[in-house]
Amino acid sequence: MKYKYPNKVSFYKFLLGVSAIAKNPIPFHNKWFNEVGDTFAIKSPFYGHIVLTRDVVVARHMLQKHHKVYHKSKIQTTYLSKYVGYGLLTSSGDYWLKQRRLIQPAFHKEKIQNLVSIINNAIKNQVNTINSEGFVDLYPIMNELAFEVVAKSLFNFSAEKHTLKRLQFIIEKLQLFIVKELRLPYKKLWYKLNGDISYHMKLVKESQDIINAIIEKRKQSTEAHDDLLDMLLHAKYEDGTTMTNKQLIDEILILFVAGHETTANALTFTLKLLAQNKEALLKVENEVDKVRLLNVSPLEQITQLNYTKCCIEESLRLYPPAWITDRVNIEDDQIEDYFLKKGTILGASIYELHRNKKYWKHPEVFNPERFFEAHRKKIMPYYMPFGAGPRLCIGNNFAMYEMILAVNTIIKKFDISTDNNTIKINPLITLKPVDVKLKFSLKHHDN
């Protein structure tokens, strides 16, 4: 069979920019997409063929239609799992399916609804600590908030504050190091020699010990906690068995890693975009005020905050935290008129797909009305902030509930403003906002 790849970008061109690409691949991807087409290939002497796409047909083919042929790449299964364990995010094949079936029920809307008051209280406590003096760095505040929400939802009141702080420190250290290792693979030997790898592996062990202690303590407890840990402890496989401690630790670490940084990024981008777009901000404020006067439960608030939800969705379109996703085909495959050899790495840039003029009108513009009910059907095929297909993010409902409640709580309490209209990004494993400063001024309510 004759293999046929999309238009090629020369590897030498790629090599010339390697250090700049390692810092921020997005401008390079954009340049090549614009010059070469919505799907292009690079042939690397180390990895073989790498295909990058912002075409919805190719992306859906690998994530949905032919997902059985496309497994998570080594980047996720080998590198990432070394540090964060072999959980839903990093496993594949039969084991992944078995875990997904086991854990999925804990994330059904009905189950997440039971967590809403825990989520809401954690958000309120964090928002009460926001400093309303001058401009403040937004990301650390959102990061703290998202971490607290995951920690409280997972282990409602069963972990000491300093223990969670330590876990937070470890997870952030590991994430930074994973990115370093992925971006600069040729330095691997150096990281081994200078002790970087062994230091980070010690941190991995410490994070596993912390979570194990929490699990053991919970197993001895007679109280019901109504949190995710309870659900995970009681989840049963088809043969009636439950997860081992090691499996629980892996899944919990993944929920921490996947569940807090992505949300922190998304909230930072959303608040910054609202501060830049006065008209949208005013609409959110009016909606939040209207809902406040209804005096309903947090769960009912979520269903009423429709415009707020559209703003978050539009922010996720412009700045998807999971900005790129990759797979490897485990057998030869045909996509349209391409024939890809087994072992090809395929990357779908969700960031570029969400800004592709072929699918979006004025893609660079922040326009929450795109997500109004009347237009949703038309745009949803091109919208994948949580991925697509059977590996769609398991926590998508949780994340949306949390973000709607967070924006609601912040806008209820503060007027937000920015002094510039620039948004800088750093595409690490997730798309991170850089140097976003906002001013929070306390609101004065009449009632």
CSV table of C-alpha atoms in Angstrom, one decimal:
chain,number,residue,atom,x,y,z
A,1,MET,CA,0.0,0.0,0.0
A,2,LYS,CA,1.3,3.4,-0.9
A,3,TYR,CA,1.2,5.8,2.1
A,4,LYS,CA,0.0,9.3,1.4
A,5,TYR,CA,0.6,12.1,3.9
A,6,PRO,CA,-0.8,15.7,3.9
A,7,ASN,CA,1.4,18.6,2.7
A,8,LYS,CA,4.8,18.5,4.3
A,9,VAL,CA,6.6,21.1,6.4
A,10,SER,CA,10.4,20.4,6.1
A,11,PHE,CA,12.0,19.0,9.2
A,12,TYR,CA,14.9,21.4,8.7
A,13,LYS,CA,12.5,24.4,8.8
A,14,PHE,CA,11.2,22.9,12.0
A,15,LEU,CA,14.8,22.4,13.4
A,16,LEU,CA,15.7,26.0,12.7
A,17,GLY,CA,13.0,27.2,15.1
A,18,VAL,CA,13.3,24.4,17.6
A,19,SER,CA,14.1,26.5,20.7
A,20,ALA,CA,11.4,29.1,19.9
A,21,ILE,CA,8.9,26.3,19.1
A,22,ALA,CA,9.7,24.7,22.4
A,23,LYS,CA,8.8,27.9,24.2
A,24,ASN,CA,5.6,28.5,22.2
A,25,PRO,CA,4.5,26.3,19.4
A,26,ILE,CA,1.2,28.1,18.6
A,27,PRO,CA,2.5,30.9,16.3
A,28,PHE,CA,4.4,28.2,14.3
A,29,HIS,CA,1.4,26.0,14.0
A,30,ASN,CA,-0.6,29.0,12.9
A,31,LYS,CA,2.0,30.0,10.3
A,32,TRP,CA,2.2,26.5,8.8
A,33,PHE,CA,-1.6,26.0,8.8
A,34,ASN,CA,-2.0,29.3,6.9
A,35,GLU,CA,0.8,28.5,4.5
A,36,VAL,CA,0.4,24.7,4.0
A,37,GLY,CA,-3.2,23.9,4.8
A,38,ASP,CA,-5.5,22.8,7.6
A,39,THR,CA,-3.6,19.5,7.9
A,40,PHE,CA,0.1,19.1,7.5
A,41,ALA,CA,2.9,16.6,8.2
A,42,ILE,CA,6.5,16.7,9.5
A,43,LYS,CA,8.7,13.7,9.1
A,44,SER,CA,11.0,13.5,12.2
A,45,PRO,CA,14.0,11.2,12.4
A,46,PHE,CA,13.1,10.5,16.0
A,47,TYR,CA,9.3,10.1,15.9
A,48,GLY,CA,8.6,9.2,12.3
A,49,HIS,CA,5.6,11.1,10.7
A,50,ILE,CA,3.8,13.7,12.8
A,51,VAL,CA,0.5,15.0,11.4
A,52,LEU,CA,-1.1,18.2,12.8
A,53,THR,CA,-4.6,19.3,12.0
A,54,ARG,CA,-7.2,22.0,12.6
A,55,ASP,CA,-9.7,20.2,10.3
A,56,VAL,CA,-12.8,18.9,11.9
A,57,VAL,CA,-13.2,15.8,9.8
A,58,VAL,CA,-9.6,14.6,10.6
A,59,ALA,CA,-10.1,15.5,14.3
A,60,ARG,CA,-13.4,13.7,14.6
A,61,HIS,CA,-12.0,10.7,12.7
A,62,MET,CA,-9.3,10.1,15.3
A,63,LEU,CA,-11.3,11.0,18.4
A,64,GLN,CA,-14.7,9.6,17.5
A,65,LYS,CA,-15.3,7.7,14.3
A,66,HIS,CA,-12.2,5.6,14.3
A,67,HIS,CA,-11.2,6.0,18.0
A,68,LYS,CA,-10.5,2.3,18.4
A,69,VAL,CA,-7.6,2.6,15.9
A,70,TYR,CA,-6.2,5.7,17.7
A,71,HIS,CA,-4.6,5.2,21.1
A,72,LYS,CA,-3.2,7.9,23.4
A,73,SER,CA,0.4,8.6,22.4
A,74,LYS,CA,3.5,7.7,24.4
A,75,ILE,CA,3.5,11.3,25.6
A,76,GLN,CA,0.4,10.6,27.7
A,77,THR,CA,0.7,6.9,28.4
A,78,THR,CA,4.4,6.7,29.3
A,79,TYR,CA,5.8,10.2,30.2
A,80,LEU,CA,2.7,11.5,32.0
A,81,SER,CA,1.8,8.2,33.8
A,82,LYS,CA,5.4,8.1,35.3
A,83,TYR,CA,4.5,11.1,37.4
A,84,VAL,CA,0.7,11.1,37.8
A,85,GLY,CA,0.0,7.4,37.7
A,86,TYR,CA,-2.0,5.1,35.4
A,87,GLY,CA,-5.5,6.6,35.6
A,88,LEU,CA,-8.3,7.6,33.2
A,89,LEU,CA,-6.2,10.3,31.5
A,90,THR,CA,-3.1,8.1,30.9
A,91,SER,CA,-4.4,4.6,30.4
A,92,SER,CA,-5.8,3.1,27.1
A,93,GLY,CA,-7.4,0.0,25.7
A,94,ASP,CA,-9.3,-2.4,27.8
A,95,TYR,CA,-8.0,-1.2,31.1
A,96,TRP,CA,-9.1,2.4,30.3
A,97,LEU,CA,-12.6,1.2,29.3
A,98,LYS,CA,-13.0,-0.8,32.5
A,99,GLN,CA,-12.0,2.2,34.6
A,100,ARG,CA,-14.2,4.6,32.6
A,101,ARG,CA,-17.2,2.4,33.1
A,102,LEU,CA,-16.5,2.1,36.8
A,103,ILE,CA,-15.9,5.9,37.4
A,104,GLN,CA,-18.4,7.4,34.9
A,105,PRO,CA,-21.4,7.1,37.3
A,106,ALA,CA,-19.7,9.2,39.9
A,107,PHE,CA,-19.7,12.1,37.4
A,108,HIS,CA,-23.2,11.8,36.1
A,109,LYS,CA,-25.2,15.0,36.4
A,110,GLU,CA,-27.3,13.7,39.2
A,111,LYS,CA,-24.3,12.8,41.3
A,112,ILE,CA,-22.6,16.1,40.6
A,113,GLN,CA,-25.7,17.8,41.7
A,114,ASN,CA,-25.2,16.4,45.2
A,115,LEU,CA,-21.8,18.0,45.2
A,116,VAL,CA,-23.0,21.4,44.2
A,117,SER,CA,-23.3,22.8,47.8
A,118,ILE,CA,-19.8,21.6,48.6
A,119,ILE,CA,-18.5,23.2,45.4
A,120,ASN,CA,-20.4,26.4,46.1
A,121,ASN,CA,-19.2,26.7,49.7
A,122,ALA,CA,-15.6,26.2,48.7
A,123,ILE,CA,-15.9,28.9,46.0
A,124,LYS,CA,-17.5,31.4,48.5
A,125,ASN,CA,-14.7,30.8,51.0
A,126,GLN,CA,-12.1,31.5,48.4
A,127,VAL,CA,-13.8,34.5,46.9
A,128,ASN,CA,-14.0,36.0,50.4
A,129,THR,CA,-10.2,36.1,50.5
A,130,ILE,CA,-9.8,38.2,47.3
A,131,ASN,CA,-8.0,41.4,47.9
A,132,SER,CA,-9.9,44.5,46.7
A,133,GLU,CA,-6.9,46.8,46.7
A,134,GLY,CA,-5.5,47.7,43.3
A,135,PHE,CA,-4.6,45.3,40.5
A,136,VAL,CA,-3.9,41.7,41.5
A,137,ASP,CA,-2.5,38.7,39.7
A,138,LEU,CA,-5.5,36.7,38.7
A,139,TYR,CA,-4.2,33.2,37.9
A,140,PRO,CA,-2.9,32.3,41.4
A,141,ILE,CA,-6.3,33.3,42.9
A,142,MET,CA,-8.2,31.1,40.4
A,143,ASN,CA,-5.7,28.3,40.9
A,144,GLU,CA,-6.2,28.4,44.6
A,145,LEU,CA,-10.0,28.4,44.1
A,146,ALA,CA,-10.0,25.5,41.7
A,147,PHE,CA,-7.6,23.5,43.9
A,148,GLU,CA,-9.9,24.0,46.9
A,149,VAL,CA,-13.0,23.0,44.9
A,150,VAL,CA,-11.4,19.7,43.8
A,151,ALA,CA,-9.9,19.0,47.2
A,152,LYS,CA,-13.2,19.6,49.0
A,153,SER,CA,-15.3,17.7,46.4
A,154,LEU,CA,-12.9,14.7,46.5
A,155,PHE,CA,-12.2,14.6,50.3
A,156,ASN,CA,-14.9,16.7,52.0
A,157,PHE,CA,-13.2,17.6,55.3
A,158,SER,CA,-11.0,14.5,55.6
A,159,ALA,CA,-7.6,16.1,54.9
A,160,GLU,CA,-5.6,18.6,56.9
A,161,LYS,CA,-5.0,22.1,55.3
A,162,HIS,CA,-1.2,21.7,55.4
A,163,THR,CA,-1.5,18.2,53.8
A,164,LEU,CA,-3.5,19.6,50.9
A,165,LYS,CA,-1.1,22.6,50.6
A,166,ARG,CA,1.8,20.1,50.3
A,167,LEU,CA,-0.1,18.1,47.7
A,168,GLN,CA,-0.8,21.3,45.7
A,169,PHE,CA,2.9,22.2,45.8
A,170,ILE,CA,3.9,18.7,44.6
A,171,ILE,CA,1.4,18.6,41.7
A,172,GLU,CA,2.6,22.0,40.5
A,173,LYS,CA,6.2,21.0,40.6
A,174,LEU,CA,5.5,17.8,38.7
A,175,GLN,CA,3.5,19.6,36.0
A,176,LEU,CA,6.3,22.0,35.4
A,177,PHE,CA,8.9,19.2,35.2
A,178,ILE,CA,6.7,17.1,32.8
A,179,VAL,CA,6.6,20.0,30.4
A,180,LYS,CA,10.4,20.5,30.6
A,181,GLU,CA,10.9,16.8,29.9
A,182,LEU,CA,8.5,16.7,27.0
A,183,ARG,CA,9.7,19.9,25.3
A,184,LEU,CA,13.4,19.1,25.6
A,185,PRO,CA,13.7,15.4,25.3
A,186,TYR,CA,17.4,15.6,24.4
A,187,LYS,CA,18.1,16.8,27.9
A,188,LYS,CA,16.8,13.7,29.5
A,189,LEU,CA,20.3,12.3,30.3
A,190,TRP,CA,21.2,15.6,31.9
A,191,TYR,CA,18.1,15.5,34.1
A,192,LYS,CA,19.1,12.0,35.2
A,193,LEU,CA,22.7,13.1,36.0
A,194,ASN,CA,21.8,16.3,37.8
A,195,GLY,CA,19.3,14.6,40.1
A,196,ASP,CA,16.2,16.3,38.7
A,197,ILE,CA,14.4,13.0,37.8
A,198,SER,CA,15.1,11.4,41.2
A,199,TYR,CA,13.9,14.5,43.0
A,200,HIS,CA,10.7,14.5,41.1
A,201,MET,CA,10.2,10.7,41.5
A,202,LYS,CA,10.5,11.3,45.3
A,203,LEU,CA,7.7,13.9,45.1
A,204,VAL,CA,5.6,11.3,43.2
A,205,LYS,CA,6.1,8.9,46.0
A,206,GLU,CA,5.2,11.5,48.6
A,207,SER,CA,2.0,12.5,46.8
A,208,GLN,CA,1.0,8.8,46.6
A,209,ASP,CA,1.7,8.4,50.4
A,210,ILE,CA,-0.4,11.5,51.2
A,211,ILE,CA,-3.4,10.2,49.2
A,212,ASN,CA,-3.0,6.7,50.6
A,213,ALA,CA,-3.2,8.0,54.2
A,214,ILE,CA,-6.4,9.9,53.3
A,215,ILE,CA,-7.9,6.7,51.8
A,216,GLU,CA,-6.9,4.6,54.8
A,217,LYS,CA,-8.4,7.1,57.2
A,218,ARG,CA,-11.6,7.2,55.2
A,219,LYS,CA,-11.9,3.4,55.1
A,220,GLN,CA,-11.9,3.4,58.9
A,221,SER,CA,-14.5,6.2,59.2
A,222,THR,CA,-18.1,5.3,59.8
A,223,GLU,CA,-19.5,8.6,58.6
A,224,ALA,CA,-21.0,9.3,55.2
A,225,HIS,CA,-19.2,12.1,53.4
A,226,ASP,CA,-21.1,12.5,50.1
A,227,ASP,CA,-17.9,13.3,48.3
A,228,LEU,CA,-16.1,11.8,45.3
A,229,LEU,CA,-13.8,9.7,47.4
A,230,ASP,CA,-16.9,7.9,48.9
A,231,MET,CA,-18.2,7.2,45.4
A,232,LEU,CA,-14.8,5.9,44.2
A,233,LEU,CA,-14.4,3.7,47.3
A,234,HIS,CA,-17.8,2.1,46.8
A,235,ALA,CA,-17.7,1.8,43.0
A,236,LYS,CA,-17.9,-1.8,42.0
A,237,TYR,CA,-16.6,-3.7,38.9
A,238,GLU,CA,-18.9,-6.2,37.1
A,239,ASP,CA,-17.5,-9.0,39.3
A,240,GLY,CA,-18.4,-7.1,42.5
A,241,THR,CA,-14.8,-6.1,43.4
A,242,THR,CA,-13.7,-2.5,44.1
A,243,MET,CA,-10.5,-0.5,43.2
A,244,THR,CA,-7.3,-1.3,45.0
A,245,ASN,CA,-5.6,1.6,46.9
A,246,LYS,CA,-3.0,1.9,44.1
A,247,GLN,CA,-5.8,2.3,41.5
A,248,LEU,CA,-7.6,4.8,43.8
A,249,ILE,CA,-4.4,6.8,44.2
A,250,ASP,CA,-3.8,6.9,40.4
A,251,GLU,CA,-7.4,8.0,39.7
A,252,ILE,CA,-7.4,10.7,42.5
A,253,LEU,CA,-4.1,12.1,41.3
A,254,ILE,CA,-5.4,12.4,37.8
A,255,LEU,CA,-8.6,14.1,39.0
A,256,PHE,CA,-6.4,16.6,40.9
A,257,VAL,CA,-4.1,17.3,37.9
A,258,ALA,CA,-6.8,17.3,35.2
A,259,GLY,CA,-9.4,19.0,37.4
A,260,HIS,CA,-7.8,22.0,38.9
A,261,GLU,CA,-5.3,23.6,36.5
A,262,THR,CA,-7.7,23.5,33.4
A,263,THR,CA,-10.5,25.2,35.4
A,264,ALA,CA,-8.1,27.8,36.9
A,265,ASN,CA,-6.9,28.6,33.3
A,266,ALA,CA,-10.5,28.8,32.0
A,267,LEU,CA,-11.7,31.0,34.8
A,268,THR,CA,-8.8,33.4,34.4
A,269,PHE,CA,-9.4,33.7,30.7
A,270,THR,CA,-13.2,34.2,31.2
A,271,LEU,CA,-12.9,36.9,33.8
A,272,LYS,CA,-10.3,38.8,31.8
A,273,LEU,CA,-12.4,38.6,28.6
A,274,LEU,CA,-15.4,39.9,30.6
A,275,ALA,CA,-13.4,42.8,32.0
A,276,GLN,CA,-12.3,43.6,28.4
A,277,ASN,CA,-15.9,43.4,27.0
A,278,LYS,CA,-18.0,45.8,28.9
A,279,GLU,CA,-21.2,45.0,27.1
A,280,ALA,CA,-21.0,41.3,27.9
A,281,LEU,CA,-20.0,42.1,31.5
A,282,LEU,CA,-23.0,44.3,32.0
A,283,LYS,CA,-25.3,41.4,30.8
A,284,VAL,CA,-23.6,39.0,33.2
A,285,GLU,CA,-24.1,41.5,36.0
A,286,ASN,CA,-27.8,41.9,35.2
A,287,GLU,CA,-28.3,38.2,35.1
A,288,VAL,CA,-26.4,37.6,38.3
A,289,ASP,CA,-28.5,40.3,40.0
A,290,LYS,CA,-31.7,38.9,38.8
A,291,VAL,CA,-30.8,35.4,40.0
A,292,ARG,CA,-29.6,36.8,43.4
A,293,LEU,CA,-33.1,38.2,44.0
A,294,LEU,CA,-34.7,34.9,43.3
A,295,ASN,CA,-33.1,33.5,46.4
A,296,VAL,CA,-32.8,29.9,45.0
A,297,SER,CA,-30.4,27.0,45.7
A,298,PRO,CA,-27.0,27.0,44.0
A,299,LEU,CA,-28.2,24.2,41.7
A,300,GLU,CA,-31.2,26.3,40.5
A,301,GLN,CA,-28.9,29.3,40.1
A,302,ILE,CA,-26.9,27.3,37.6
A,303,THR,CA,-29.9,26.6,35.4
A,304,GLN,CA,-30.8,30.3,35.4
A,305,LEU,CA,-27.4,31.7,34.6
A,306,ASN,CA,-27.6,31.1,30.8
A,307,TYR,CA,-25.8,34.1,29.5
A,308,THR,CA,-23.0,33.6,32.0
A,309,LYS,CA,-22.7,30.0,30.7
A,310,CYS,CA,-22.4,31.3,27.1
A,311,CYS,CA,-19.6,33.6,28.2
A,312,ILE,CA,-17.7,30.7,29.7
A,313,GLU,CA,-18.3,28.6,26.6
A,314,GLU,CA,-17.0,31.4,24.3
A,315,SER,CA,-14.0,31.8,26.5
A,316,LEU,CA,-13.3,28.0,26.2
A,317,ARG,CA,-13.6,28.4,22.4
A,318,LEU,CA,-11.0,31.2,22.3
A,319,TYR,CA,-8.7,29.7,24.9
A,320,PRO,CA,-9.3,26.0,25.3
A,321,PRO,CA,-7.3,24.8,28.3
A,322,ALA,CA,-6.8,21.4,26.6
A,323,TRP,CA,-5.5,23.2,23.5
A,324,ILE,CA,-4.1,20.2,21.7
A,325,THR,CA,-4.7,16.5,21.8
A,326,ASP,CA,-2.7,13.7,20.3
A,327,ARG,CA,-3.1,10.0,19.3
A,328,VAL,CA,-1.1,7.3,17.5
A,329,ASN,CA,-2.8,4.9,15.0
A,330,ILE,CA,-2.2,1.3,16.0
A,331,GLU,CA,-2.8,0.1,12.4
A,332,ASP,CA,-2.6,1.6,8.9
A,333,ASP,CA,-5.5,3.9,8.4
A,334,GLN,CA,-7.2,6.1,5.7
A,335,ILE,CA,-8.6,9.5,6.4
A,336,GLU,CA,-10.2,11.1,3.3
A,337,ASP,CA,-7.4,10.7,0.7
A,338,TYR,CA,-4.6,10.3,3.2
A,339,PHE,CA,-3.1,6.9,3.9
A,340,LEU,CA,-1.3,6.9,7.3
A,341,LYS,CA,1.2,4.3,8.2
A,342,LYS,CA,0.7,2.6,11.6
A,343,GLY,CA,2.6,4.5,14.3
A,344,THR,CA,1.9,8.0,12.9
A,345,ILE,CA,1.5,10.6,15.6
A,346,LEU,CA,-1.7,12.7,15.0
A,347,GLY,CA,-2.2,16.0,16.8
A,348,ALA,CA,-5.4,18.0,16.7
A,349,SER,CA,-5.0,21.6,17.6
A,350,ILE,CA,-8.3,22.4,19.3
A,351,TYR,CA,-7.0,26.0,19.7
A,352,GLU,CA,-6.7,26.4,15.9
A,353,LEU,CA,-9.9,24.4,15.2
A,354,HIS,CA,-11.8,26.8,17.4
A,355,ARG,CA,-10.4,29.8,15.4
A,356,ASN,CA,-10.7,28.3,11.9
A,357,LYS,CA,-12.4,30.7,9.6
A,358,LYS,CA,-13.9,27.8,7.7
A,359,TYR,CA,-16.2,27.0,10.7
A,360,TRP,CA,-16.5,30.3,12.7
A,361,LYS,CA,-17.6,33.8,11.7
A,362,HIS,CA,-15.1,36.4,13.0
A,363,PRO,CA,-13.3,33.7,15.0
A,364,GLU,CA,-11.0,36.2,16.9
A,365,VAL,CA,-14.0,38.1,18.3
A,366,PHE,CA,-15.4,37.3,21.8
A,367,ASN,CA,-19.1,36.8,21.0
A,368,PRO,CA,-21.0,34.8,23.7
A,369,GLU,CA,-24.2,35.0,21.6
A,370,ARG,CA,-22.7,32.3,19.3
A,371,PHE,CA,-23.8,29.9,22.1
A,372,PHE,CA,-27.4,30.9,22.3
A,373,GLU,CA,-29.8,28.0,21.9
A,374,ALA,CA,-30.8,29.1,18.4
A,375,HIS,CA,-27.2,28.8,17.1
A,376,ARG,CA,-25.9,25.8,19.1
A,377,LYS,CA,-26.8,23.1,16.6
A,378,LYS,CA,-24.8,24.7,13.9
A,379,ILE,CA,-21.6,25.3,15.8
A,380,MET,CA,-21.4,22.3,18.2
A,381,PRO,CA,-19.7,20.0,15.6
A,382,TYR,CA,-16.7,22.3,15.6
A,383,TYR,CA,-16.5,22.9,19.3
A,384,MET,CA,-14.4,20.5,21.5
A,385,PRO,CA,-13.1,22.1,24.7
A,386,PHE,CA,-13.6,18.9,26.5
A,387,GLY,CA,-12.4,16.6,23.7
A,388,ALA,CA,-14.8,14.4,21.7
A,389,GLY,CA,-15.9,10.8,21.3
A,390,PRO,CA,-15.7,8.2,24.1
A,391,ARG,CA,-12.8,9.9,25.8
A,392,LEU,CA,-14.7,13.1,26.3
A,393,CYS,CA,-13.6,14.7,29.6
A,394,ILE,CA,-15.4,12.8,32.4
A,395,GLY,CA,-15.5,16.0,34.5
A,396,ASN,CA,-17.1,18.3,31.9
A,397,ASN,CA,-20.4,18.8,33.9
A,398,PHE,CA,-18.4,19.3,37.1
A,399,ALA,CA,-16.2,21.9,35.5
A,400,MET,CA,-19.1,23.8,34.0
A,401,TYR,CA,-21.0,23.9,37.2
A,402,GLU,CA,-18.0,25.0,39.1
A,403,MET,CA,-17.1,27.8,36.6
A,404,ILE,CA,-20.7,29.1,36.5
A,405,LEU,CA,-20.9,29.3,40.3
A,406,ALA,CA,-17.4,30.9,40.5
A,407,VAL,CA,-18.3,33.6,38.0
A,408,ASN,CA,-21.6,34.2,39.7
A,409,THR,CA,-20.0,34.5,43.2
A,410,ILE,CA,-17.3,36.8,42.0
A,411,ILE,CA,-19.6,39.1,39.9
A,412,LYS,CA,-22.1,39.2,42.8
A,413,LYS,CA,-19.4,40.6,45.1
A,414,PHE,CA,-17.1,42.6,42.9
A,415,ASP,CA,-16.9,45.0,40.0
A,416,ILE,CA,-14.0,43.7,37.9
A,417,SER,CA,-11.8,45.8,35.6
A,418,THR,CA,-8.6,45.5,33.5
A,419,ASP,CA,-6.2,48.2,32.4
A,420,ASN,CA,-5.2,46.5,29.1
A,421,ASN,CA,-6.6,44.5,26.2
A,422,THR,CA,-3.9,42.0,25.7
A,423,ILE,CA,-4.0,38.3,26.6
A,424,LYS,CA,-0.7,36.5,26.7
A,425,ILE,CA,-0.6,32.7,26.7
A,426,ASN,CA,1.8,29.9,27.4
A,427,PRO,CA,0.9,26.6,25.9
A,428,LEU,CA,2.2,24.0,28.3
A,429,ILE,CA,0.3,20.7,28.8
A,430,THR,CA,-2.6,23.1,29.3
A,431,LEU,CA,-3.0,26.5,27.8
A,432,LYS,CA,-1.9,28.9,30.6
A,433,PRO,CA,-2.7,32.6,30.8
A,434,VAL,CA,0.4,34.8,31.5
A,435,ASP,CA,0.4,37.9,33.6
A,436,VAL,CA,-3.3,38.6,33.7
A,437,LYS,CA,-4.0,41.4,36.3
A,438,LEU,CA,-7.5,42.5,37.3
A,439,LYS,CA,-8.9,44.9,39.8
A,440,PHE,CA,-11.7,43.7,42.2
A,441,SER,CA,-13.7,46.6,43.7
A,442,LEU,CA,-16.4,45.6,46.3
A,443,LYS,CA,-20.0,46.2,45.2
A,444,HIS,CA,-22.5,47.8,47.5
A,445,HIS,CA,-25.9,46.1,47.4
A,446,ASP,CA,-29.0,47.9,48.5
A,447,ASN,CA,-30.5,44.8,50.1
